[in-house]
Amino acid sequence: MLKNYSTYFENAKAASGKIIAPTIVNQVLTDLAGAAIAKTEYLLKENQKDLDRMDRKDPKYDRLTLTADRITDIAKEIKNVASLETPLGDVFSEKTMPNGLHITKVRVPLGVVGVIYEARPNVTFDVFSLCFKTGNVCILKGGSDAHYSNKAIISIINDVLLSHDIEVNMATLLPAEREASDALLNATGYVDVLIPRGSQQLIDHVRNNSKVPVIETGAGIVHTYFDEFGDLEKGANIICNAKIRRVSVCNALDCLIVHYTRLRDLPQLVKQLGEKKVSIYADKTAFTILKGHYPDSFLNHAKQEHFGTEFLAMRMSLKVVESFEDALEHIKEYSSKHSEAIISEDTGRVEQFLNEVDAAAVYVNASTAFTDGAQFGLGAEIGISTQKLHARGPMGLEELTSYKWVVRGNGQVRP
């Protein structure tokens, strides 16, 4: 199967390792941002072809959707990447050994970066921008749901590269069929690292079947714990923002945990969610308190499967706990180690939460909606890693690099 796609991989490999001056890199990205805005009508037209093939009730529909405002935001992120300092050439450490060898540890590109992703056309722009800035070649395998959108985006990228006499194989979009994904998983010798972005099913498939090294970007099963010392006004606003700002993204709130001493405040805590028509799957205690204080059509009894679920929709679960320790245990059991938050004014509780909760991003009195490369000052992100090797959390420029040892001598030989 690999031979059917070998030309894509060979061309990408041949394009890697080329040195492009930082000023040219930044100009390409700036021009790409301008081209995205200029081609808004074209992008929306092609995106609509994809949208017409998808059920509006599908949780991926929002992720797939491009709008003029979203394209403007994408362009801003591309410009942000252009404005950042390149990490390439950074020296981690430097020393001279007793024998006179001068040794430095220097940041370098990963090489050829493969990315498999689902119905999120903005990822095509993000991946190219970050990879190009860090001297990497990218091979993109988008989902068939975004076929027309991704083809349109890659055509714009290619046009900008050609306008600067740069090899278009710096960015390769593989065909939409599943066979191309399988070929990418087996592209050893061509692809240096593979990054999946999407559902847990996609991530598991890539991890279990790839012969290429994988950096996992995990699904987001996100909790917010409202402590007995939590501020009600802060809590209500944070919880609403974390849930409804954009429900289809991985940093959206999935489970609210509330300390039992704050049950009297529970109706007020979730009032905004009711106004926004969020369906709550409440445990027995929470259901009893909310009955008559939350819209009946959006209040449901929680089942076991509602905990540990990434909803990606206007739905969430609600758990009441007897103690702070019970909240920690609930998070430990169901967390995907993506983003977790505590709302509390108690310093001791806060510090214990930060120290004991194992997640890529841990929040105090703030919305988990901030788990995003641009919000973390990274310009954009290639994904949010929930593993612990190489990268964790939003992956920006530095996470798309490795390092090598540079050893300078003057005739030294080892005895």
Short mmCIF file of N, CA and C in Angstrom, two decimals, residues 78 80 96 113 210 231 239 252 291 365 396:
data_model
loop_
_atom_site.label_atom_id
_atom_site.label_comp_id
_atom_site.label_asym_id
_atom_site.label_seq_id
_atom_site.Cartn_x
_atom_site.Cartn_y
_atom_site.Cartn_z
N ILE A 78 -1.81 33.12 12.17
CA ILE A 78 -0.66 32.96 11.27
C ILE A 78 0.30 34.12 11.44
N ASN A 80 0.62 35.88 14.12
CA ASN A 80 1.24 35.71 15.44
C ASN A 80 2.45 34.78 15.34
N THR A 96 32.95 23.09 27.66
CA THR A 96 34.22 22.64 27.10
C THR A 96 34.78 21.57 28.03
N VAL A 113 6.96 16.01 9.46
CA VAL A 113 5.93 15.83 10.47
C VAL A 113 4.62 15.46 9.78
N SER A 210 0.62 2.58 14.25
CA SER A 210 1.68 3.32 13.58
C SER A 210 3.06 2.71 13.81
N ASP A 231 -15.92 31.06 45.07
CA ASP A 231 -16.69 32.29 44.92
C ASP A 231 -17.83 32.03 43.93
N ILE A 239 -17.81 28.58 34.82
CA ILE A 239 -18.46 27.33 34.39
C ILE A 239 -19.21 27.53 33.08
N ALA A 252 -13.56 22.15 26.23
CA ALA A 252 -14.89 22.47 26.77
C ALA A 252 -15.19 21.61 28.00
N LYS A 291 -34.27 20.13 40.68
CA LYS A 291 -35.65 19.93 40.24
C LYS A 291 -36.49 21.14 40.62
N ASN A 365 -9.43 29.11 39.36
CA ASN A 365 -10.34 30.24 39.17
C ASN A 365 -10.27 30.83 37.76
N GLY A 396 3.44 24.17 20.51
CA GLY A 396 3.77 25.27 19.62
C GLY A 396 5.10 25.04 18.94
#
